[in-house]
């Protein structure tokens, strides 16, 4: 492919999963205790999507990556101090709640609007990336809806691999039930790829890459539009943590069987 | 689901202070480059470094492939290049003291050995950076930038070799066994030198490919001493030597190397001239070392600060969870929820650890910033001196003395309200490089040793408290946060790059510099003004303690002991050293207060901080008060011991102005009614007296001191209430579910 892809990654912040996450009622509805004070990380699935996007852009000359984030502006800025070091991208920010208690449809609309207004984005070359899931709301529907709103019909969910061909077409490996993969050939962009974990390790931080990205990040934050009400007509009757208590531990070198066994026991309660 | 706004109790600390708070406190909120360096160093620290420690990499003295991975990770994460200027391939423009301090802080949060590995590389480059010729700077700074993938060159990694096998250089760096002599000197060519240097405890020597070695001349054709660059490809013996069997910092490589090499004279750091057939190095080894250590010691101080602050979360978690499990306790019961946090002493001690960590970080980061301001001034001063032909220590001192009065005037103007001072004169002095240089120099000469001394010395003691709070777990390798290792590591930080005695020795001279004392006097007033606005900070307590210190240092410089000997001088370490300690307490406490004020000022408009801001500021203010009280206590104790301790106690049979014979007393009382009820010392007619060493002490001229001591005691009012509040906050603060690095 001569021109390369225009890869737009949708991804925002979630509270650091090691933090204590306790639901509380706030004047604006449900939230997490001390939510605005908790340190954030890039949503892990979106992070995989970003690393894959950067990798793809490197291997297909002429490609370009945008990261579109909907989140509280000031918190996004802090997040970028780490995320901007991971890969080269142009940043687009939308100021609004990244809470798990917003509606994925409203969120998708705000993201689609932001993507539509990206100057220089060639929608015919667009690969819309994002997470197939999220560490906050975990509706698993957002990226698909953004794609639909942008009129993209080729959609791949729970993607673990993309292999580009020279003619712009590509092969996609998607996770399906029973630990199986579905392999599809796609004729080319535009397409939606909602990522599972991919295959790439987290890139090391590189402050030099980060400082180069800051050239677009700061202006993007300055002109970030407010997303408005992201809860739509959504109402929460009640919110509670699962009855199983989450005892977070950091364990090294556990075998797959051991992890599976522990998870099964935890789910049984 | 609980209510986020239960009642209207006074806000308290909701979560552990995060990056947003730290960036304001330590003044890099507008430095994105530094914020990124922090994140980058953190990911290496809490990733690879933590895994290596958890996997037992500290158990070997050798430099292993695993430890080598650390260097690669630091290269990859941009840590190695932080010290290097952009024109040589680095990416942070301008002075880098704060940047390097932040890197050391982040790495030491997990393991200070890793920080030392990084620091030692910078230490090796520092002589070249500070005093090297342009060619040396280009070659070694450029070469130290990690080679990019595919680039055909090896990355230069250095070591700094000063310390030698006993009995040579250690604390007293003047006596050296390392030698340099002329090996060959052909007419019209660059002389070739032969260098013999044996090092002891040289960090990075295991893998370094160049070394900056301190050597003295062994040849009438070379003058004095110098630092010289050796490379592993030079002709002769390059033996990295055996690893030091150290108990600490095992993620850094320490060896006793042996070098016997032939090198060109152009390797003399800073270059040389030939005068009457003699090679005269432009800088002696002592001049180079002075320029280097005054910067790198600050970084070491921050290593210990990081340890203290890193201890807070593991201790809170351990205390809260102490009695859980086993099924006997129900969630919700105080014993289940709070565990050891039900006990006041455990809380109070953690408050002390935390307050010390805050003060140490505030002091260290301030000093790093001070050097960031100082560096360009120093370069400008060097340029001016070169232009005016001012060379050598004596000529420079003369030039400094000439601007002393102007510097004192500047200090006075600077502390006046802007609308009351002569603006034109102030601006003139503000733009006078030499004036600014001597003013900042006076500060840096105090703050650098104070940071190294206080942070590491008091920090090591405080780390012991932190370890104690973890019980038996604290002294196992499994202790979360590696607290036991950190305690022991802190002792090295108090030792290398000049142990405490060296810092105290420097302070002995620099803390009585008029230019420092003039600034110190203004700070007393500044603390009172702060106290008037914010009574809860402990600033008033501190102001009184500062007054007491000032009175004492002035007194000690004039007074003599019971034997008529001068009290304050360089050799009388028993007098000067404790005063250096006392001053360091004051400086740390003051800096902590100033940082919290900055947070209050700048943080109030920050939307990320809006939630919980009042509680965070309130808690940090209480920690300031706790620290101010502790610092004042130290100052009071030290001052009283020095002021009185060198006087001879009055005795019953010596000259005793306040002693009366019982019969005398009776006679006077008959004339002056009530005289016998005043506090007098009575010696009975049979020469017996009250059971004590002698009449109570009363020395003329000490009234002000007694007044200040008494006042200081009263100034402690409220300090324990602040401690109680801080302790209560520890029981409520939300902490993460798990530590973000393994164990
Ligand atoms: C792990 C490690 C890494 C090191 N890395 C390096 C390195 O990379 N490069 C390098 O050159 N060196 C290095 N050193 C050496 C280190 O800097 C010295 O050990 C340190 O400066 C103290 O010198 P010393 O051990 O000779 O102590 P000594 O000089 O023997 O001093 C011991 C003690 O005696 C007392 N004392 C000595 N002199 C005085 C005095 N004048 N006044 C009052 N009291 C005094 C003090 O209590 C002092 O602490 C390292 C050391 C270690 C342990």
Tab-separated table of C-alpha atoms in Angstrom, chain B residues 172-581:
chain	number	residue	atom	x	y	z
B	172	UNK	CA	40.850	13.500	53.959
B	173	UNK	CA	41.329	13.689	50.228
B	174	UNK	CA	44.675	15.444	50.332
B	175	UNK	CA	46.969	12.470	50.850
B	176	UNK	CA	47.002	10.332	47.766
B	177	UNK	CA	49.017	7.375	46.600
B	178	UNK	CA	47.800	7.553	43.004
B	179	UNK	CA	50.667	8.883	40.926
B	180	UNK	CA	51.351	10.451	37.579
B	181	UNK	CA	54.737	10.942	35.935
B	182	UNK	CA	56.075	11.736	32.506
B	183	UNK	CA	56.620	8.555	30.468
B	184	UNK	CA	57.839	10.174	27.260
B	185	UNK	CA	58.065	13.752	26.127
B	186	UNK	CA	59.330	14.204	22.632
B	187	UNK	CA	60.253	17.637	21.465
B	188	UNK	CA	57.207	19.441	20.064
B	189	UNK	CA	54.868	16.550	20.816
B	190	UNK	CA	52.183	15.885	23.370
B	191	UNK	CA	53.765	14.448	26.533
B	192	UNK	CA	52.827	10.844	27.349
B	193	UNK	CA	52.155	10.236	31.030
B	194	UNK	CA	52.271	7.141	33.148
B	195	UNK	CA	49.487	6.799	35.696
B	196	UNK	CA	49.454	4.406	38.637
B	197	UNK	CA	46.205	4.319	40.535
B	198	UNK	CA	44.749	1.698	42.846
B	199	UNK	CA	41.153	2.310	43.796
B	200	UNK	CA	39.091	1.082	46.697
B	201	UNK	CA	35.306	0.816	46.599
B	202	UNK	CA	35.033	2.199	43.078
B	203	UNK	CA	31.488	2.044	41.754
B	204	UNK	CA	31.068	0.906	38.144
B	205	UNK	CA	34.715	-0.244	37.950
B	206	UNK	CA	33.521	-3.755	37.071
B	207	UNK	CA	32.277	-2.695	33.669
B	208	UNK	CA	33.559	0.850	33.100
B	209	UNK	CA	35.529	1.482	29.933
B	210	UNK	CA	36.855	4.825	31.144
B	211	UNK	CA	37.790	6.114	34.585
B	212	UNK	CA	38.381	9.588	35.979
B	213	UNK	CA	41.204	9.066	38.447
B	214	UNK	CA	42.600	11.439	41.047
B	215	UNK	CA	46.392	11.404	41.060
B	216	UNK	CA	49.279	13.402	42.489
B	217	UNK	CA	52.482	14.214	40.669
B	218	UNK	CA	55.453	11.942	41.130
B	219	UNK	CA	57.619	13.954	38.805
B	220	UNK	CA	59.166	17.402	39.020
B	221	UNK	CA	57.956	17.958	35.449
B	222	UNK	CA	54.302	17.827	36.568
B	223	UNK	CA	52.909	20.275	39.082
B	224	UNK	CA	50.615	19.327	41.965
B	225	UNK	CA	47.741	16.984	41.369
B	226	UNK	CA	45.011	16.474	38.804
B	227	UNK	CA	42.200	14.257	37.661
B	228	UNK	CA	42.957	12.294	34.570
B	229	UNK	CA	40.938	10.142	32.217
B	230	UNK	CA	42.010	6.529	31.722
B	231	UNK	CA	40.589	4.196	29.111
B	232	UNK	CA	40.508	0.425	29.016
B	233	UNK	CA	42.291	0.460	25.646
B	234	UNK	CA	45.278	2.407	26.974
B	235	UNK	CA	48.617	0.629	27.051
B	236	UNK	CA	49.366	-1.086	30.363
B	237	UNK	CA	47.403	-2.723	33.172
B	238	UNK	CA	43.652	-2.276	33.370
B	239	UNK	CA	42.449	-4.558	36.126
B	240	UNK	CA	38.894	-4.021	37.341
B	241	UNK	CA	39.920	-5.876	40.501
B	242	UNK	CA	37.817	-7.899	42.854
B	243	UNK	CA	34.273	-6.984	43.872
B	244	UNK	CA	33.809	-5.349	47.242
B	245	UNK	CA	31.923	-7.670	49.591
B	246	UNK	CA	29.411	-5.030	50.515
B	247	UNK	CA	26.316	-5.449	52.624
B	248	UNK	CA	24.334	-2.838	50.727
B	249	UNK	CA	23.498	-1.449	47.275
B	250	UNK	CA	24.264	-4.776	45.618
B	251	UNK	CA	22.640	-3.702	42.374
B	252	UNK	CA	25.615	-1.421	41.831
B	253	UNK	CA	29.089	-2.745	41.030
B	254	UNK	CA	31.829	-1.842	43.482
B	255	UNK	CA	35.413	-3.009	42.954
B	256	UNK	CA	38.981	-2.415	44.024
B	257	UNK	CA	40.595	-1.769	40.643
B	258	UNK	CA	44.264	-1.440	39.669
B	259	UNK	CA	45.390	0.788	36.823
B	260	UNK	CA	48.906	1.272	35.522
B	261	UNK	CA	48.606	2.952	32.150
B	262	UNK	CA	50.284	5.178	29.626
B	263	UNK	CA	48.046	8.042	28.495
B	264	UNK	CA	48.509	11.304	26.596
B	265	UNK	CA	48.643	14.478	28.700
B	266	UNK	CA	45.529	15.685	26.895
B	267	UNK	CA	43.599	13.394	29.239
B	268	UNK	CA	44.254	15.727	32.175
B	269	UNK	CA	40.798	16.979	33.011
B	270	UNK	CA	40.512	20.648	32.170
B	271	UNK	CA	43.781	20.629	30.249
B	272	UNK	CA	47.218	21.976	31.194
B	273	UNK	CA	49.835	24.505	30.260
B	274	UNK	CA	53.580	24.054	30.036
B	275	UNK	CA	55.477	26.573	32.121
B	276	UNK	CA	59.254	26.470	32.219
B	277	UNK	CA	59.246	22.863	31.105
B	278	UNK	CA	56.692	21.839	33.717
B	279	UNK	CA	53.204	20.510	32.979
B	280	UNK	CA	50.798	22.610	35.027
B	281	UNK	CA	47.277	21.159	35.162
B	282	UNK	CA	44.614	23.853	34.913
B	283	UNK	CA	42.779	22.270	37.836
B	284	UNK	CA	44.091	20.354	40.821
B	285	UNK	CA	42.248	17.175	41.755
B	286	UNK	CA	40.766	18.999	44.752
B	287	UNK	CA	39.297	21.750	42.555
B	288	UNK	CA	37.669	19.218	40.282
B	289	UNK	CA	36.336	17.166	43.147
B	290	UNK	CA	34.881	20.204	44.858
B	291	UNK	CA	32.920	21.144	41.743
B	292	UNK	CA	31.680	17.585	41.365
B	293	UNK	CA	30.687	16.602	44.869
B	294	UNK	CA	28.849	19.806	45.614
B	295	UNK	CA	26.315	18.700	43.034
B	296	UNK	CA	26.259	14.924	43.270
B	297	UNK	CA	25.940	14.849	47.047
B	298	UNK	CA	22.515	16.408	46.785
B	299	UNK	CA	21.318	13.467	44.743
B	300	UNK	CA	22.522	11.066	47.412
B	301	UNK	CA	20.510	12.931	50.014
B	302	UNK	CA	17.394	12.384	47.957
B	303	UNK	CA	17.957	8.653	47.849
B	304	UNK	CA	17.341	8.387	51.566
B	305	UNK	CA	14.370	10.755	51.380
B	306	UNK	CA	12.727	8.440	48.857
B	307	UNK	CA	13.175	5.457	51.142
B	308	UNK	CA	11.378	7.151	54.021
B	309	UNK	CA	8.425	8.192	51.914
B	310	UNK	CA	8.301	4.775	50.270
B	311	UNK	CA	7.906	3.193	53.702
B	312	UNK	CA	4.586	4.855	54.463
B	313	UNK	CA	2.300	2.704	52.338
B	314	UNK	CA	3.733	-0.704	53.278
B	315	UNK	CA	3.650	0.160	56.978
B	316	UNK	CA	0.037	1.352	56.867
B	317	UNK	CA	-1.022	-1.776	54.989
B	318	UNK	CA	0.819	-4.080	57.353
B	319	UNK	CA	-0.660	-2.385	60.400
B	320	UNK	CA	-4.211	-2.449	59.076
B	321	UNK	CA	-4.091	-6.059	57.974
B	322	UNK	CA	-2.186	-7.353	60.969
B	323	UNK	CA	-5.024	-9.252	62.620
B	324	UNK	CA	-7.061	-10.226	59.579
B	325	UNK	CA	-7.441	-13.795	58.446
B	326	UNK	CA	-7.991	-16.767	60.684
B	327	UNK	CA	-11.717	-16.136	60.761
B	328	UNK	CA	-11.936	-14.846	64.335
B	329	UNK	CA	-12.420	-11.194	63.451
B	330	UNK	CA	-15.363	-9.745	61.607
B	331	UNK	CA	-14.809	-7.126	58.911
B	332	UNK	CA	-15.979	-3.822	60.310
B	333	UNK	CA	-14.628	-4.407	63.801
B	334	UNK	CA	-11.912	-1.933	64.815
B	335	UNK	CA	-9.378	-4.683	65.310
B	336	UNK	CA	-10.060	-6.037	61.838
B	337	UNK	CA	-10.083	-2.680	60.075
B	338	UNK	CA	-7.340	-0.863	61.925
B	339	UNK	CA	-5.177	-3.631	63.353
B	340	UNK	CA	-2.077	-2.135	64.911
B	341	UNK	CA	-3.332	1.304	63.896
B	342	UNK	CA	-5.472	1.139	67.019
B	343	UNK	CA	-2.271	1.807	68.941
B	344	UNK	CA	-1.200	5.406	69.271
B	345	UNK	CA	2.527	4.801	69.398
B	346	UNK	CA	2.559	2.984	66.066
B	347	UNK	CA	0.749	5.907	64.470
B	348	UNK	CA	2.932	8.531	66.073
B	349	UNK	CA	6.106	6.821	64.972
B	350	UNK	CA	4.898	6.541	61.415
B	351	UNK	CA	4.038	10.239	61.529
B	352	UNK	CA	7.663	10.864	62.487
B	353	UNK	CA	8.939	8.738	59.623
B	354	UNK	CA	6.631	10.455	57.170
B	355	UNK	CA	7.437	13.963	58.415
B	356	UNK	CA	11.156	13.241	58.151
B	357	UNK	CA	10.686	11.964	54.609
B	358	UNK	CA	8.785	15.088	53.626
B	359	UNK	CA	11.369	17.388	55.158
B	360	UNK	CA	14.237	15.473	53.591
B	361	UNK	CA	12.625	15.585	50.158
B	362	UNK	CA	11.841	19.284	50.516
B	363	UNK	CA	15.394	20.049	51.571
B	364	UNK	CA	16.962	17.906	48.857
B	365	UNK	CA	14.814	19.102	45.995
B	366	UNK	CA	15.269	22.715	47.051
B	367	UNK	CA	19.029	22.227	46.986
B	368	UNK	CA	18.851	20.593	43.573
B	369	UNK	CA	16.873	23.568	42.279
B	370	UNK	CA	19.341	25.920	43.895
B	371	UNK	CA	22.113	24.295	41.863
B	372	UNK	CA	20.015	24.637	38.727
B	373	UNK	CA	20.050	28.379	39.383
B	374	UNK	CA	23.663	28.345	40.439
B	375	UNK	CA	25.101	26.486	37.429
B	376	UNK	CA	24.567	29.216	34.808
B	377	UNK	CA	25.815	31.821	37.287
B	378	UNK	CA	28.958	29.836	37.844
B	379	UNK	CA	29.582	29.505	34.121
B	380	UNK	CA	29.025	33.207	33.651
B	381	UNK	CA	31.373	33.934	36.537
B	382	UNK	CA	34.045	31.704	34.977
B	383	UNK	CA	33.604	33.528	31.692
B	384	UNK	CA	33.930	36.921	33.383
B	385	UNK	CA	37.016	35.863	35.302
B	386	UNK	CA	38.633	34.518	32.157
B	387	UNK	CA	37.847	37.781	30.406
B	388	UNK	CA	39.349	39.803	33.233
B	389	UNK	CA	42.328	37.491	33.622
B	390	UNK	CA	41.387	36.524	37.198
B	391	UNK	CA	43.067	33.170	37.775
B	392	UNK	CA	43.783	31.004	40.792
B	393	UNK	CA	42.018	30.635	44.117
B	394	UNK	CA	43.516	33.704	45.760
B	395	UNK	CA	42.662	36.127	42.951
B	396	UNK	CA	39.126	34.755	42.844
B	397	UNK	CA	38.675	35.178	46.589
B	398	UNK	CA	39.806	38.767	46.265
B	399	UNK	CA	37.236	39.385	43.538
B	400	UNK	CA	34.506	37.866	45.729
B	401	UNK	CA	35.545	39.953	48.740
B	402	UNK	CA	35.219	43.059	46.603
B	403	UNK	CA	31.515	42.425	46.024
B	404	UNK	CA	30.664	41.279	49.559
B	405	UNK	CA	29.147	44.570	50.665
B	406	UNK	CA	27.092	44.796	47.511
B	407	UNK	CA	25.910	41.227	48.120
B	408	UNK	CA	24.875	42.091	51.670
B	409	UNK	CA	23.041	45.095	50.315
B	410	UNK	CA	21.269	42.902	47.790
B	411	UNK	CA	20.192	40.481	50.512
B	412	UNK	CA	18.764	43.375	52.505
B	413	UNK	CA	16.902	44.779	49.506
B	414	UNK	CA	15.612	41.412	48.480
B	415	UNK	CA	13.906	40.929	51.799
B	416	UNK	CA	12.251	44.318	51.741
B	417	UNK	CA	8.722	44.793	50.398
B	418	UNK	CA	9.014	45.575	46.681
B	419	UNK	CA	7.366	48.990	47.062
B	420	UNK	CA	9.728	50.078	49.840
B	421	UNK	CA	13.080	49.336	48.252
B	422	UNK	CA	15.247	51.239	45.819
B	423	UNK	CA	14.142	49.398	42.702
B	424	UNK	CA	16.883	50.708	40.469
B	425	UNK	CA	19.603	49.614	42.859
B	426	UNK	CA	17.915	46.274	43.440
B	427	UNK	CA	17.707	45.600	39.693
B	428	UNK	CA	21.307	46.616	39.269
B	429	UNK	CA	22.455	44.153	41.908
B	430	UNK	CA	20.098	41.488	40.619
B	431	UNK	CA	21.804	41.720	37.240
B	432	UNK	CA	25.293	41.710	38.676
B	433	UNK	CA	26.668	38.232	38.021
B	434	UNK	CA	29.296	38.315	40.721
B	435	UNK	CA	26.885	39.565	43.362
B	436	UNK	CA	24.395	36.876	42.456
B	437	UNK	CA	27.133	34.293	42.365
B	438	UNK	CA	28.400	34.962	45.875
B	439	UNK	CA	24.871	35.140	47.303
B	440	UNK	CA	23.918	31.767	45.804
B	441	UNK	CA	27.313	30.293	46.497
B	442	UNK	CA	26.895	31.066	50.184
B	443	UNK	CA	23.630	29.156	50.117
B	444	UNK	CA	24.831	26.202	48.098
B	445	UNK	CA	27.860	25.792	50.353
B	446	UNK	CA	25.469	25.262	53.240
B	447	UNK	CA	22.561	23.490	51.618
B	448	UNK	CA	24.598	20.826	49.857
B	449	UNK	CA	26.342	19.500	52.967
B	450	UNK	CA	23.180	20.007	55.026
B	451	UNK	CA	21.178	17.884	52.589
B	452	UNK	CA	23.765	15.135	52.476
B	453	UNK	CA	24.263	15.186	56.240
B	454	UNK	CA	20.712	15.457	57.454
B	455	UNK	CA	18.881	13.418	54.869
B	456	UNK	CA	21.193	10.453	55.093
B	457	UNK	CA	22.133	10.566	58.780
B	458	UNK	CA	18.780	11.379	60.319
B	459	UNK	CA	17.193	9.450	57.460
B	460	UNK	CA	19.095	6.268	58.312
B	461	UNK	CA	17.989	6.522	61.928
B	462	UNK	CA	14.415	7.080	60.839
B	463	UNK	CA	14.553	4.130	58.465
B	464	UNK	CA	15.263	2.005	61.506
B	465	UNK	CA	12.007	3.243	63.005
B	466	UNK	CA	10.197	2.289	59.820
B	467	UNK	CA	11.694	-1.191	59.923
B	468	UNK	CA	10.679	-1.482	63.572
B	469	UNK	CA	7.095	-0.728	62.685
B	470	UNK	CA	6.977	-3.852	60.516
B	471	UNK	CA	7.991	-6.106	63.420
B	472	UNK	CA	9.865	-9.257	62.480
B	473	UNK	CA	8.707	-8.924	58.884
B	474	UNK	CA	10.764	-5.732	58.695
B	475	UNK	CA	14.051	-7.562	58.902
B	476	UNK	CA	13.211	-10.258	56.427
B	477	UNK	CA	13.804	-10.220	52.701
B	478	UNK	CA	10.072	-10.600	52.210
B	479	UNK	CA	9.235	-7.270	53.782
B	480	UNK	CA	7.049	-5.343	51.336
B	481	UNK	CA	8.852	-2.262	50.120
B	482	UNK	CA	12.219	-3.885	50.928
B	483	UNK	CA	12.386	-1.786	54.083
B	484	UNK	CA	15.125	-3.794	55.786
B	485	UNK	CA	17.412	-3.450	52.797
B	486	UNK	CA	16.613	0.237	52.605
B	487	UNK	CA	17.608	0.757	56.233
B	488	UNK	CA	21.003	-0.775	55.649
B	489	UNK	CA	21.391	0.998	52.285
B	490	UNK	CA	20.820	4.349	53.975
B	491	UNK	CA	24.048	3.827	55.901
B	492	UNK	CA	26.010	3.757	52.670
B	493	UNK	CA	24.337	6.946	51.551
B	494	UNK	CA	25.548	8.516	54.788
B	495	UNK	CA	29.068	7.334	53.962
B	496	UNK	CA	30.018	7.487	50.311
B	497	UNK	CA	30.751	10.761	48.561
B	498	UNK	CA	32.045	11.947	51.915
B	499	UNK	CA	30.699	10.676	55.225
B	500	UNK	CA	28.943	12.827	57.766
B	501	UNK	CA	32.207	14.159	59.199
B	502	UNK	CA	33.070	15.695	55.841
B	503	UNK	CA	29.716	17.434	55.577
B	504	UNK	CA	29.989	18.741	59.125
B	505	UNK	CA	33.484	19.973	58.402
B	506	UNK	CA	32.284	21.923	55.412
B	507	UNK	CA	29.381	23.394	57.355
B	508	UNK	CA	31.766	24.428	60.134
B	509	UNK	CA	33.239	26.913	57.685
B	510	UNK	CA	30.297	27.825	55.501
B	511	UNK	CA	27.555	28.279	58.076
B	512	UNK	CA	29.390	31.196	59.690
B	513	UNK	CA	29.853	32.998	56.385
B	514	UNK	CA	28.332	36.486	56.777
B	515	UNK	CA	26.509	36.111	53.488
B	516	UNK	CA	24.779	32.996	54.701
B	517	UNK	CA	23.994	34.384	58.142
B	518	UNK	CA	22.572	37.563	56.623
B	519	UNK	CA	20.076	35.474	54.666
B	520	UNK	CA	19.366	33.306	57.678
B	521	UNK	CA	18.433	36.360	59.744
B	522	UNK	CA	15.823	37.344	57.175
B	523	UNK	CA	14.402	33.857	57.219
B	524	UNK	CA	13.613	34.207	60.904
B	525	UNK	CA	11.374	37.129	60.105
B	526	UNK	CA	9.956	35.294	57.139
B	527	UNK	CA	8.973	32.369	59.403
B	528	UNK	CA	7.225	34.743	61.800
B	529	UNK	CA	5.305	36.290	58.910
B	530	UNK	CA	4.264	32.866	57.729
B	531	UNK	CA	3.220	31.983	61.250
B	532	UNK	CA	1.056	35.085	61.400
B	533	UNK	CA	-0.788	33.954	58.290
B	534	UNK	CA	-0.708	30.224	58.991
B	535	UNK	CA	-0.273	29.516	62.682
B	536	UNK	CA	-0.529	25.732	62.314
B	537	UNK	CA	2.673	25.229	60.351
B	538	UNK	CA	5.069	25.354	63.289
B	539	UNK	CA	6.796	28.299	61.582
B	540	UNK	CA	6.743	30.316	64.806
B	541	UNK	CA	8.321	27.511	66.765
B	542	UNK	CA	10.934	27.243	64.095
B	543	UNK	CA	11.586	30.992	64.089
B	544	UNK	CA	12.347	30.870	67.790
B	545	UNK	CA	14.610	27.860	67.326
B	546	UNK	CA	16.388	29.730	64.538
B	547	UNK	CA	16.890	32.692	66.836
B	548	UNK	CA	18.293	30.391	69.464
B	549	UNK	CA	20.677	28.816	66.962
B	550	UNK	CA	21.786	32.226	65.754
B	551	UNK	CA	22.388	33.484	69.280
B	552	UNK	CA	24.348	30.348	70.034
B	553	UNK	CA	26.559	30.425	66.951
B	554	UNK	CA	27.363	34.087	67.571
B	555	UNK	CA	28.083	33.364	71.222
B	556	UNK	CA	30.249	30.337	70.495
B	557	UNK	CA	32.387	32.308	68.076
B	558	UNK	CA	33.218	34.824	70.803
B	559	UNK	CA	33.144	32.727	73.956
B	560	UNK	CA	35.854	30.665	75.554
B	561	UNK	CA	35.594	27.505	77.580
B	562	UNK	CA	36.411	27.102	81.282
B	563	UNK	CA	40.060	26.689	80.371
B	564	UNK	CA	40.165	29.877	78.332
B	565	UNK	CA	40.277	28.019	75.022
B	566	UNK	CA	38.398	29.258	71.963
B	567	UNK	CA	35.151	27.390	71.489
B	568	UNK	CA	34.405	27.731	67.806
B	569	UNK	CA	37.108	26.720	65.404
B	570	UNK	CA	37.718	24.125	62.741
B	571	UNK	CA	39.524	21.677	64.971
B	572	UNK	CA	36.993	21.873	67.774
B	573	UNK	CA	34.564	19.468	66.172
B	574	UNK	CA	32.752	18.885	69.461
B	575	UNK	CA	31.435	22.445	69.194
B	576	UNK	CA	31.082	23.044	65.482
B	577	UNK	CA	29.767	19.649	64.416
B	578	UNK	CA	26.674	19.607	66.640
B	579	UNK	CA	25.892	23.151	65.502
B	580	UNK	CA	26.049	21.887	61.914
B	581	UNK	CA	23.568	19.162	62.830
